[in-house]
Coordinates of C-alpha atoms in Angstrom, one line a residue:
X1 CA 0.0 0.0 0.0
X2 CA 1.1 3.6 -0.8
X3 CA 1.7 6.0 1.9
X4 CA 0.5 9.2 2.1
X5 CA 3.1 12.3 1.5
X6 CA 3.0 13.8 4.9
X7 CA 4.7 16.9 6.6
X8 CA 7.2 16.5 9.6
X9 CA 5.7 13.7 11.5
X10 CA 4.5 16.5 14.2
X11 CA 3.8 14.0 17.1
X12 CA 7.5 12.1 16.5
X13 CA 9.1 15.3 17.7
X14 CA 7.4 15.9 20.8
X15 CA 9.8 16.7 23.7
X16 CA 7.8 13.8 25.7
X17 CA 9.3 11.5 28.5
X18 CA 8.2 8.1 28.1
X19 CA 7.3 6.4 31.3
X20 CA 6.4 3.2 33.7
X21 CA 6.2 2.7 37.1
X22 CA 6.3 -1.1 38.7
X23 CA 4.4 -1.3 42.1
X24 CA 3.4 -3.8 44.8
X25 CA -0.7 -2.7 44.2
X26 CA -3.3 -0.7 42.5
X27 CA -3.2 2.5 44.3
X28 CA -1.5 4.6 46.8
X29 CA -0.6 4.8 49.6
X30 CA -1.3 1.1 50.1
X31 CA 0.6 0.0 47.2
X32 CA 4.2 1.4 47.1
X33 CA 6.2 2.2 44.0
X34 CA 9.0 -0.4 43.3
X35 CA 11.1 1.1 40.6
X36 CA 10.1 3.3 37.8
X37 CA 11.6 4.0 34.4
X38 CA 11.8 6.7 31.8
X39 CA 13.2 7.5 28.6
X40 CA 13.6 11.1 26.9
X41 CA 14.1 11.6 23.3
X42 CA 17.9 11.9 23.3
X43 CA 18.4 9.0 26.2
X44 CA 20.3 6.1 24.7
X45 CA 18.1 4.1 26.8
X46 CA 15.7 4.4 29.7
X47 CA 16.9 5.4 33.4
X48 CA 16.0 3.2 35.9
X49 CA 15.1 4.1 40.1
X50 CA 14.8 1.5 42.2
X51 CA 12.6 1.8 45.7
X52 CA 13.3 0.9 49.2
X53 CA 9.8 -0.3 50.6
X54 CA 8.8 0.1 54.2
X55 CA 9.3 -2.6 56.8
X56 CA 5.5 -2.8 57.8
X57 CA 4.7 -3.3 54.1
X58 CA 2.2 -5.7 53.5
X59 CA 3.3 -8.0 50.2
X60 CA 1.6 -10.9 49.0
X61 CA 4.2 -14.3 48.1
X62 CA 2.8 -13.7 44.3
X63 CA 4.4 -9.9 44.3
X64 CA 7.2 -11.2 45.8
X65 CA 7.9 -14.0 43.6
X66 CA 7.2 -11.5 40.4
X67 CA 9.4 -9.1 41.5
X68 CA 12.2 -10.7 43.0
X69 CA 12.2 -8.8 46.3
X70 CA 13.5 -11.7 48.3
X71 CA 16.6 -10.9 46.4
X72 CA 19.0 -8.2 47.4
X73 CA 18.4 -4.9 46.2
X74 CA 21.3 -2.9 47.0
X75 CA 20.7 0.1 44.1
X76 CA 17.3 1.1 46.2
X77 CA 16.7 4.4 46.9
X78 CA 14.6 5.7 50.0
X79 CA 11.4 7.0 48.2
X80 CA 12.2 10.4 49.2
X81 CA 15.6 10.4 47.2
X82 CA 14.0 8.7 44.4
X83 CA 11.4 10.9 44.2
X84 CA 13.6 14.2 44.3
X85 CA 15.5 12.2 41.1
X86 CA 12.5 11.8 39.5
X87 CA 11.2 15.1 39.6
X88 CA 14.1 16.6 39.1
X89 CA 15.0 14.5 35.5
X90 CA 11.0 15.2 34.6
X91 CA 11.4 19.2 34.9
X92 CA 8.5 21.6 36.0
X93 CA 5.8 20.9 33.4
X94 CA 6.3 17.5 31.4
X95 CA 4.8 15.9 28.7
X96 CA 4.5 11.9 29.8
X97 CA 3.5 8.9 27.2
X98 CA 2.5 5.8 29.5
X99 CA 0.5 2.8 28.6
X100 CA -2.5 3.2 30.4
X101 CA -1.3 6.4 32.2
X102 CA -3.7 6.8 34.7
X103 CA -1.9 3.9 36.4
X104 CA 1.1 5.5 36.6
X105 CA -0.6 9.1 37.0
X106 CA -2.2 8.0 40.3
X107 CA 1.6 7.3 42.2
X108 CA 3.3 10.6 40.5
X109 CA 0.4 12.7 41.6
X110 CA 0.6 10.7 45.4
X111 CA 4.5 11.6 45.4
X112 CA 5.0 14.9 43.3
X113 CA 1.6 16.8 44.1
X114 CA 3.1 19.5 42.6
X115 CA 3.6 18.5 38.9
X116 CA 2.2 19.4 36.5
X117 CA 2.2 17.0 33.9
X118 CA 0.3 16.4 30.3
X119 CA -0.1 12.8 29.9
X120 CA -0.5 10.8 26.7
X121 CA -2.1 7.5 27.0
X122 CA -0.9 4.6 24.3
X123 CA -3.6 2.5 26.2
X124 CA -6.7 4.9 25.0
X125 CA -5.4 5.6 21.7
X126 CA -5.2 1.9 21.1
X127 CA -8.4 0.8 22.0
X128 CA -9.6 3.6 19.6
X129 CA -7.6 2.5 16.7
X130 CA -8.4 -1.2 17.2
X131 CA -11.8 -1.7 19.2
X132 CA -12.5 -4.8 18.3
X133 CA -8.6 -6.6 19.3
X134 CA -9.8 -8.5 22.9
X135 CA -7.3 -6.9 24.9
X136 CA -5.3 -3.5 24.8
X137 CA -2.6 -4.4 27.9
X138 CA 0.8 -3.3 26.6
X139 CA 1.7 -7.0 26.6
X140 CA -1.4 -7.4 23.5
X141 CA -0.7 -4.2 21.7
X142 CA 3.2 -4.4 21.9
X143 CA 2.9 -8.3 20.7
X144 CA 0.0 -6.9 17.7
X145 CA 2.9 -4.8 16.5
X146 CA 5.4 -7.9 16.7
X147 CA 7.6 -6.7 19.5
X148 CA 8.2 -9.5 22.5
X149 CA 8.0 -8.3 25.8
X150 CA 10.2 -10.9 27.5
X151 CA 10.0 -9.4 31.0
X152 CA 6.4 -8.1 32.2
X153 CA 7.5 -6.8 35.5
X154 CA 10.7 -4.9 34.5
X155 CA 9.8 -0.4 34.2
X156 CA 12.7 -0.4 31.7
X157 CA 11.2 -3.1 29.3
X158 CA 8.0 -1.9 29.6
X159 CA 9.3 1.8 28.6
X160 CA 11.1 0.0 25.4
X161 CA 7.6 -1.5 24.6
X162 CA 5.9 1.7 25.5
X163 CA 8.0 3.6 22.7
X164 CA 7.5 1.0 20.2
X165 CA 4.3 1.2 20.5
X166 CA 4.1 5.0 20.1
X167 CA 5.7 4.5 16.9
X168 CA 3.4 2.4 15.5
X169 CA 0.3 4.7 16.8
X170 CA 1.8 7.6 15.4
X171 CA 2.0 6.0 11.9
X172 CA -1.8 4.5 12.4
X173 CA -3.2 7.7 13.4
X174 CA -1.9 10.5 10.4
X175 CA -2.4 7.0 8.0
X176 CA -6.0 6.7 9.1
X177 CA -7.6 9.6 10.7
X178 CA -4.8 12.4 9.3
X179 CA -3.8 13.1 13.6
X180 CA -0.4 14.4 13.7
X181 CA 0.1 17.1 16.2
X182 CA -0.9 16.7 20.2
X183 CA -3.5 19.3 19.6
X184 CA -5.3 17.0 16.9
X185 CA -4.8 14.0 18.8
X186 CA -6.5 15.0 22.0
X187 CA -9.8 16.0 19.7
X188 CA -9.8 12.8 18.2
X189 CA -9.7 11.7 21.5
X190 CA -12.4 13.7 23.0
X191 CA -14.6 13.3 19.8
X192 CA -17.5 10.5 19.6
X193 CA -16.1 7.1 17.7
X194 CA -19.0 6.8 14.3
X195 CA -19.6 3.4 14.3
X196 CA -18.9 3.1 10.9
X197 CA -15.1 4.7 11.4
X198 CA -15.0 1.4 14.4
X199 CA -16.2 -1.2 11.8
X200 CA -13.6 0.1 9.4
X201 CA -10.6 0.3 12.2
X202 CA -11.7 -3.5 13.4
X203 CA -9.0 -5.8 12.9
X204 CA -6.8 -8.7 14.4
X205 CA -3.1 -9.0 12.9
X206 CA -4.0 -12.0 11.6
X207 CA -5.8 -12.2 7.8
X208 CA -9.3 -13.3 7.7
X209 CA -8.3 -15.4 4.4
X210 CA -5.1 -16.7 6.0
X211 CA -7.3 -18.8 8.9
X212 CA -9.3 -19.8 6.3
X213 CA -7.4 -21.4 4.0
X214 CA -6.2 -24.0 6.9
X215 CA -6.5 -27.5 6.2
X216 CA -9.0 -29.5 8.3
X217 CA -6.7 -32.2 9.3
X218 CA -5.2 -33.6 12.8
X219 CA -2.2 -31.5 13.6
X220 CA -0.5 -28.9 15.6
X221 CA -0.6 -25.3 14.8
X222 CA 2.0 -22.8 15.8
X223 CA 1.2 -19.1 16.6
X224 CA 3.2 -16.5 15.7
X225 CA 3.1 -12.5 16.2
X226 CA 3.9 -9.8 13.4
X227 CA 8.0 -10.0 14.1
X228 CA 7.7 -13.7 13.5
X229 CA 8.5 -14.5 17.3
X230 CA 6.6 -17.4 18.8
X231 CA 3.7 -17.4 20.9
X232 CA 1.7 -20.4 21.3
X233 CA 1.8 -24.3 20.5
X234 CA -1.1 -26.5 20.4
X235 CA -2.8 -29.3 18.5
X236 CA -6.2 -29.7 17.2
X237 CA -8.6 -32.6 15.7
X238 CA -9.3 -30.4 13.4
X239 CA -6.8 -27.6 12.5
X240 CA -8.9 -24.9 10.6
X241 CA -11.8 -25.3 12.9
X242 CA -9.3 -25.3 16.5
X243 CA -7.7 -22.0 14.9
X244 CA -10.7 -20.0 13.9
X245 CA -12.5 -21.1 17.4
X246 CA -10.2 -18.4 18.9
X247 CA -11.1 -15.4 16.7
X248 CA -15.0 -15.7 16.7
X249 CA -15.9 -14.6 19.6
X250 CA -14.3 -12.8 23.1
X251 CA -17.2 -14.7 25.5
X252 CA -15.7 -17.2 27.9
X253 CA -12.1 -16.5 26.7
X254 CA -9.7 -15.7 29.2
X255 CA -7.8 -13.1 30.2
X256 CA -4.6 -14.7 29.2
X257 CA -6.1 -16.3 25.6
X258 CA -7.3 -12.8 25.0
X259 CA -4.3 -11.1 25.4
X260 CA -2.9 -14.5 22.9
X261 CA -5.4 -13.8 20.2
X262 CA -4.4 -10.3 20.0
X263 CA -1.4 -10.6 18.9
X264 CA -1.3 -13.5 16.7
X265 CA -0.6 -12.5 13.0
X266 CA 0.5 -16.0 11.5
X267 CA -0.4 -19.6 11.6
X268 CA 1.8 -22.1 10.9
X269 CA 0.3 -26.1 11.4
X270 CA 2.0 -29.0 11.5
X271 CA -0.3 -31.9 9.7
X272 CA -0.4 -35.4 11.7
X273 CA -2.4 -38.4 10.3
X274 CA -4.7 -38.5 14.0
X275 CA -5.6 -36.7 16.6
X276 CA -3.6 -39.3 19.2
X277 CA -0.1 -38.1 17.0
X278 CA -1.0 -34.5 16.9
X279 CA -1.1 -35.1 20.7
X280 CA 2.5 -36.2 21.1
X281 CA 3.7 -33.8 18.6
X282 CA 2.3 -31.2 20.5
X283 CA 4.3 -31.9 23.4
X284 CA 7.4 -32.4 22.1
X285 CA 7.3 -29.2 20.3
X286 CA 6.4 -27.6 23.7
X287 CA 9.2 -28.9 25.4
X288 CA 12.0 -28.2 22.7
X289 CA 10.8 -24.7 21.7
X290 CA 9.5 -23.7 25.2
X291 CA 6.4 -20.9 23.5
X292 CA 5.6 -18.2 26.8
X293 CA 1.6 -18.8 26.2
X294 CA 2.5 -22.6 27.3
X295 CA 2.7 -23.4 30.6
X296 CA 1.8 -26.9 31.7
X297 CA 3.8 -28.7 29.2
X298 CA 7.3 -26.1 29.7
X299 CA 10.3 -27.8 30.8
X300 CA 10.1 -28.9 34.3
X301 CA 12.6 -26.7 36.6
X302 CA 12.6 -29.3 39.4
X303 CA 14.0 -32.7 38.7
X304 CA 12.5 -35.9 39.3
X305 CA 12.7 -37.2 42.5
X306 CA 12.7 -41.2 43.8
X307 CA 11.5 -42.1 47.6
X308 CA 13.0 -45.0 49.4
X309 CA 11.0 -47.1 52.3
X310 CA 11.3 -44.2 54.6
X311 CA 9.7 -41.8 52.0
X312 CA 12.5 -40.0 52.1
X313 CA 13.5 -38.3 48.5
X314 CA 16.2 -38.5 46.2
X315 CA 17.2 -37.2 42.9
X316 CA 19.3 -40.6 42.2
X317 CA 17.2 -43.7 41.4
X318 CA 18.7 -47.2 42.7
X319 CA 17.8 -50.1 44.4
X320 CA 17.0 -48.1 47.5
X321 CA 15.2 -44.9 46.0
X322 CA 12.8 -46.8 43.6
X323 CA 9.8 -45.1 44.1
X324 CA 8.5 -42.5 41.4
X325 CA 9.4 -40.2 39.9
X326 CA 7.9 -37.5 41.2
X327 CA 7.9 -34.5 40.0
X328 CA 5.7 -32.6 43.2
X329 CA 6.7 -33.5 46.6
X330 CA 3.2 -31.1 47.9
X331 CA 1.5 -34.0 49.3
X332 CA 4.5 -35.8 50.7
X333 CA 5.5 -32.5 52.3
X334 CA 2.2 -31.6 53.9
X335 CA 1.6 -35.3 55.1
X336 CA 5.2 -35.4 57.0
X337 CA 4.4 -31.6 58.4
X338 CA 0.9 -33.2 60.1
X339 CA 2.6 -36.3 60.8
X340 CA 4.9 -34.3 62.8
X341 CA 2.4 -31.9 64.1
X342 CA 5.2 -28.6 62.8
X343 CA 3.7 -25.6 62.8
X344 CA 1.2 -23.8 61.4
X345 CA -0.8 -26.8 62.0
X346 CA -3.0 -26.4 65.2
X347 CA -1.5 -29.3 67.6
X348 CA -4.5 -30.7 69.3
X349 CA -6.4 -31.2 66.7
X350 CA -3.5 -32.4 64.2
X351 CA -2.7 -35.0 66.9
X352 CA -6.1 -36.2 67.1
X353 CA -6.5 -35.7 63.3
X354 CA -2.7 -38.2 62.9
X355 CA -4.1 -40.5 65.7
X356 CA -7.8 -41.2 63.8
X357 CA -5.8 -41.9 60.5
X358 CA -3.2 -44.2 61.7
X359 CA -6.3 -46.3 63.4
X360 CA -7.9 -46.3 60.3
X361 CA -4.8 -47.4 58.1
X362 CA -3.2 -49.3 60.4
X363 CA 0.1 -46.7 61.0
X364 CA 2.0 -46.1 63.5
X365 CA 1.9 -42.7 65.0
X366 CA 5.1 -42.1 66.3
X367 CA 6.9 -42.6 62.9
X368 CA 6.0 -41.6 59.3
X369 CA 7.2 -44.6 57.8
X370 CA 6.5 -47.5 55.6
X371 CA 6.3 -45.4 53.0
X372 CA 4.4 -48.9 51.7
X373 CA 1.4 -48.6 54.6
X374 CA 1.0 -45.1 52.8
X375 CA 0.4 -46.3 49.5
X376 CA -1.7 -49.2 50.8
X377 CA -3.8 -46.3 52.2
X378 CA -4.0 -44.6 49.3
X379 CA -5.2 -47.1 47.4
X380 CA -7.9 -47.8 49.8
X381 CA -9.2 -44.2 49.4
X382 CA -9.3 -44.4 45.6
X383 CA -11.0 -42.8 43.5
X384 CA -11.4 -39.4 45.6
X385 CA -14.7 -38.0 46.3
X386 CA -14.0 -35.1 43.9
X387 CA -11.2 -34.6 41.3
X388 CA -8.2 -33.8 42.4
X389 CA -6.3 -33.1 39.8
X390 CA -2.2 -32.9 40.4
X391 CA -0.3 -29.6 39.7
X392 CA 1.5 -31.6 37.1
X393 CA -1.3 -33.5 35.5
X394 CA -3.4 -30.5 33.5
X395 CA -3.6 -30.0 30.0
X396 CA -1.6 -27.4 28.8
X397 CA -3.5 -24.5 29.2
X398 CA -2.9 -20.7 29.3
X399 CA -1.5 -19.0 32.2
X400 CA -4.0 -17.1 34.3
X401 CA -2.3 -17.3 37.5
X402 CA 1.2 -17.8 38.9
X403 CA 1.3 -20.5 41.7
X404 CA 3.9 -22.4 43.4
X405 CA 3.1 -26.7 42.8
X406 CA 5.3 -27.4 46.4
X407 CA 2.9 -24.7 48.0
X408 CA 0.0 -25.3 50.1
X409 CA -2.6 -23.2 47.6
X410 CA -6.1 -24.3 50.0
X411 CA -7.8 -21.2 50.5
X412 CA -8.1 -22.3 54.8
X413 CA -5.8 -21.0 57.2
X414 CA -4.0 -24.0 58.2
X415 CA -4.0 -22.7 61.7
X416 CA -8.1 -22.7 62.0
X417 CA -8.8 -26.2 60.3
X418 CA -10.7 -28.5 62.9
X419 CA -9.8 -32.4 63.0
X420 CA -11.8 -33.6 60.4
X421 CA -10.8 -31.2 58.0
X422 CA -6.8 -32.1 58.7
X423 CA -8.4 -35.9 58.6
X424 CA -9.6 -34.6 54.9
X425 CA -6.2 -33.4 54.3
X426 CA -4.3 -36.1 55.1
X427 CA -6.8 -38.5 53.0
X428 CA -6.0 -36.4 50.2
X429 CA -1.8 -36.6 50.8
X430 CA -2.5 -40.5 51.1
X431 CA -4.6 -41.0 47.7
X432 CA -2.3 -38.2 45.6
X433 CA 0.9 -40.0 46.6
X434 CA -0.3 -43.2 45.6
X435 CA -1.8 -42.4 43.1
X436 CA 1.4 -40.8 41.5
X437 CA 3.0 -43.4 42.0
X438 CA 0.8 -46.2 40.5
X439 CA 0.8 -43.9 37.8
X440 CA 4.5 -43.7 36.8
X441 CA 4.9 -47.5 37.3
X442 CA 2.0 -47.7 34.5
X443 CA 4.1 -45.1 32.3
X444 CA 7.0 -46.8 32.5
X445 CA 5.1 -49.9 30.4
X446 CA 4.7 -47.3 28.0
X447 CA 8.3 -46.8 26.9
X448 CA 8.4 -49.8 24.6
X449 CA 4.9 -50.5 23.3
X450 CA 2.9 -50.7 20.6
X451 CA -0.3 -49.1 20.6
X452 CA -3.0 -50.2 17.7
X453 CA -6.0 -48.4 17.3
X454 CA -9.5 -47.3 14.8
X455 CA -9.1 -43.4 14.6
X456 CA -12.9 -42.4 15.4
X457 CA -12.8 -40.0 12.2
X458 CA -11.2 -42.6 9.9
X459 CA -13.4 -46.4 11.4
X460 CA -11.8 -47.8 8.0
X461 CA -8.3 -48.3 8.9
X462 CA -6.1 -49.2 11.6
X463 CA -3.3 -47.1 13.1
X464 CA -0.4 -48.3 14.6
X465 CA 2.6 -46.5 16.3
X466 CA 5.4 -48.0 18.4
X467 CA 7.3 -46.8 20.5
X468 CA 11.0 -47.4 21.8
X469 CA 12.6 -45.8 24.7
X470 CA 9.2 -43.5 24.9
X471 CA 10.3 -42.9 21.4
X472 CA 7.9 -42.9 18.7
X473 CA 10.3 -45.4 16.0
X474 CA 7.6 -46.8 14.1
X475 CA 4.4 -45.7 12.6
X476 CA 1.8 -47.7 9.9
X477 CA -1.5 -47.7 8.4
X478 CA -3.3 -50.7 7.7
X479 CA -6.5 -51.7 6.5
X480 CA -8.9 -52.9 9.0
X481 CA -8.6 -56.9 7.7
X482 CA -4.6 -57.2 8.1
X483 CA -2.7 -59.2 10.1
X484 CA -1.4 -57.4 13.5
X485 CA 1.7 -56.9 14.3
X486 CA 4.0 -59.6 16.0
X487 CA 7.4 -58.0 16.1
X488 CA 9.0 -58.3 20.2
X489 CA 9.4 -55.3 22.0
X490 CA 12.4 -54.7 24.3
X491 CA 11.9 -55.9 27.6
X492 CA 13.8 -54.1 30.1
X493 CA 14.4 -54.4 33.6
X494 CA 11.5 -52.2 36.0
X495 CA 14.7 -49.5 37.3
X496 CA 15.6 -49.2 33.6
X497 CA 12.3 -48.2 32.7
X498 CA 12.0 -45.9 35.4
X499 CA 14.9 -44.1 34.4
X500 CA 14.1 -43.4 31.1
X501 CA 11.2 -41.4 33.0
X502 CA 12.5 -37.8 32.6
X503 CA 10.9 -34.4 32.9
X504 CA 9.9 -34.8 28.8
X505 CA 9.5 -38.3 29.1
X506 CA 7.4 -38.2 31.7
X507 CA 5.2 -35.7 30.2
X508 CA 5.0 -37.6 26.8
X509 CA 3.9 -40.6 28.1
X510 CA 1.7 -39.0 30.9
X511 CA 0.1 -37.2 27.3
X512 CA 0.0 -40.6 25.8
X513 CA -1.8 -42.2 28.4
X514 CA -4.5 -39.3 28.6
X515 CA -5.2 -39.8 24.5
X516 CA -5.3 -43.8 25.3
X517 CA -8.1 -43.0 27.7
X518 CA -9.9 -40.8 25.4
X519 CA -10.2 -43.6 23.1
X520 CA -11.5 -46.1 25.2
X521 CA -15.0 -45.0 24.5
X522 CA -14.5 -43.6 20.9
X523 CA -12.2 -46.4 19.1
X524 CA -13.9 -49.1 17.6
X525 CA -10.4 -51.2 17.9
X526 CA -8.1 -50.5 20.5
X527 CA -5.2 -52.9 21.9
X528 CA -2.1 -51.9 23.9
X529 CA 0.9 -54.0 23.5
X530 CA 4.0 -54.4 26.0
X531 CA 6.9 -56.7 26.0
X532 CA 5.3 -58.5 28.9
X533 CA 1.1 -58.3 27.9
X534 CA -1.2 -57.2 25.1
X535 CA -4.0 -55.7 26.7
X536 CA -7.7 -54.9 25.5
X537 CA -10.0 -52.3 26.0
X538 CA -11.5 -53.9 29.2
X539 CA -8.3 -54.1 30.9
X540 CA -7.3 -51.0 30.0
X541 CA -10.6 -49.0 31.4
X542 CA -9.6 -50.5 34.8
X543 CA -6.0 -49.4 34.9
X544 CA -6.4 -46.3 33.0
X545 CA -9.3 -45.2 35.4
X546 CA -6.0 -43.1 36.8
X547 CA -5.8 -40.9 34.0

């Protein structure tokens, strides 16, 4: 497309700071400023003040964790002296750019009551320019123009993103509405949207036609933003229809997906021949490109861990430690932390709590081991009265939260639970830590099988994938009268299996198992082959009830 001819791009030139604060909250003087950031137009790059906060300052672990104040912080400045910085860099009557300004305009106006500052908001001007894109966080917009923010709680990086996105305004608003001095802008601003001028501005950064022309096959699709950097992996049935399911409609999406859809201008799939291998693709691509929009599925920062007779851990598997892996140690934690009545737990009724469930299981009180009489107990509480789905067990989903999987995340105060609800609790350590694992032990039959099975969308064929060292070596297609495969499979030793059981493994198989399940009431054939057993559907339902 030609550009217009255009004078001096007027709003380029403006002497204007750009600016972001970081804070611990939503509004002074509860929340207090943690370091801020600005940039003028001459600055090479942004400069950066970091806070002090006050002793009696009330943080949550999540603002904590996102900032990284339990690390040192030895460049922090009192507020005071950061402030007089501040206001002295900004000058007596400043011109500010900030992504949704009035954020930041609420803790300058708390600390500099004096200033008096213009502000220009990138947040309102985008959601002008593009109403119809779900979200307008600088995050969505920043990504919409194809720049990665890689750190969302750093003022410096959210300054860079802040000027890109200027840029990219600027251009949008003398290409489209002829804006291109402050004076013009803050009409266009103040003046009603036509509702034709928002039909005509609606857009996503990805081409209607482009979605559309996706094939309708198994696969796994890749997202990508406008400077090619990657977003999001994840597989679909059906590729064109999984794809376009995100850009019809904003109801029930997430705060997270929004922010996703916003930015994605290009789709790049990755054809499987089912649903089952678009499955394991997924996962694998997951794990070796590591998208930010992928959480469940990213490579695991804790290692695996094994448990000996006395349930104590270890990351070394031999003939002593040969329980797991594990990749959670939540419930084993909190079980031991009862067991030994540590605090928070309230004593007297932890004690009586312990004493009720080693009657019932038939422990010993005065010990936490055999790790053995756990499991047993466990098993005996399986399935759970509700689901209780492990930290490590979801689908990979987008983020909408940050939490800690070796954290107690029940919304009680451990220090006001009665006896029956630590009773409850210690139920549920029982049944999670047997129940993880029963399951690895089933996983590791899975690293040399073969699995043989109808597709639901193809009941003509047969599909058959095997699999070596977790490994996917062998893949086939056969019509539904031919002879099954007889070929041994490598049978190894239980503690070699179990070591082939890393983070990636793990996950593969533990994705495995959950499409084997899934076909147990949607495959017309379905047979599981190990070196030791074949097993049918029947026996399958029964085992795979875990999954």
């Amino acid at each position: 497309m030609t550009s217009k001819q255009r004078p001096t791009p007027l709003l380029q030139e403006l002497d204007a700071t750009l600016l972001d604060v970081q804070t611990t909250g939503g509004s002074p003087p509860k929340a207090h400023p943690l370091e801020l950031a600005m940039q003028h137009p001459g600055d090479a790059e942004p400069l950066c003040w970091t806070f002090t906060l006050p002793e009696d300052a009330a943080l949550t672990r999540h603002v904590r964790k996102m900032h990284g104040l339990d690390e040192p912080r030895p460049d922090a400045l009192s507020p005071d002296e950061a402030w007089e910085k501040i206001a002295s860099r900004l000058g007596e009557r400043p011109l500010i750019i900030a992504h949704y300004a009035r954020f930041e305009r609420r803790f300058l106006q708390h600390a500099l009551p004096d200033l008096n500052a213009r502000w220009i908001c990138t947040h309102a001007i985008a959601r002008r320019l593009l109403p119809q894109i779900p979200r307008a966080g600088l995050t969505a917009i920043a990504g919409f123009f194809g720049h990665r923010l890689n750190s969302k709680h750093s003022a410096s990086a959210h300054v860079a993103a802040t000027a890109f996105i200027w840029r990219h305004l600027v251009e949008m608003l003398w290409e489209e509405h002829d804006v291109e001095t402050l004076d013009e802008l803050e009409r266009w601003l103040e003046s009603p949207a036509s509702q034709t001028a928002t039909e005509n501005a609606s857009r996503y950064a990805i081409a209607r036609e482009h979605r559309l022309s996706l094939p309708s096959s198994p696969g796994v699709y890749h997202f990508y933003d406008r400077g090619n950097h990657l977003l999001y992996v994840g597989k679909a049935t059906d590729l064109r229809a999984r794809v376009n399911s995100y850009f019809r409609t904003r109801r029930g999406l997430s705060e997270a997906r929004q922010e996703l859809v916003s930015q994605v201008a290009r789709v790049e799939t990755h054809p499987q021949a089912t649903a089952l291998e678009a499955a394991l693709a997924e996962v694998d691509a997951i794990k070796t490109l590591a998208p930010p929009y992928n959480q469940a599925l990213l490579p695991r920062e804790r290692p695996a861990r094994f448990l000996n007779h006395h349930a104590e851990p270890s990351e070394h598997l031999d003939s002593h430690h040969r329980f797991g892996p594990l990749f959670s140690l939540r419930a084993l934690h909190e079980a031991r932390a009862i067991w030994s009545l540590e605090e928070p737990w309230p004593t007297e009724a932890a004690s009586s709590a312990r004493a009720r469930f080693a009657r019932d299981h038939r422990l010993t009180t005065h010990t936490f081991s055999p790790l053995t009489a756990w499991l047993r107990a466990g098993a005996s509480l399986w399935p759970p009265p509700d689901p209780e789905p492990d930290a490590e067990d979801k689908d990979d989903t987008l983020p909408d939260s940050n939490t800690d999987d070796d954290a107690d995340t029940n919304a009680d105060p451990i220090a006001l639970l009665d006896e029956d609800a630590i009773y409850r609790r210690l139920q549920s350590c029982a049944r999670r830590l047997s129940w993880q694992l029963r399951r690895a032990r089933i996983l590791s039959q899975l690293t040399d099988a073969r699995l043989i099975w109808t597709p639901p969308a193809q009941p003509d064929i047969l599909r058959t994938i095997e699999l070596r060292e977790a490994l996917i070596t062998r893949r086939e297609t056969l019509p539904l009268s031919a002879d099954l495969p007889v070929s041994p499979l490598t049978d190894r030793p239980w503690l070699t299996r179990l070591a082939l059981l890393d983070g990636p493994t793990h996950d593969r198989l533990r994705v495995l198992a959950t499409e084997i399940r899934r076909l147990l009431d949607s495959a017309p054939h379905l047979q599981l082959h190990t070196p030791t057993r074949v097993y049918e559907r029947d026996a399958l339902r029964e085992i795979w009830s875990l999954f």
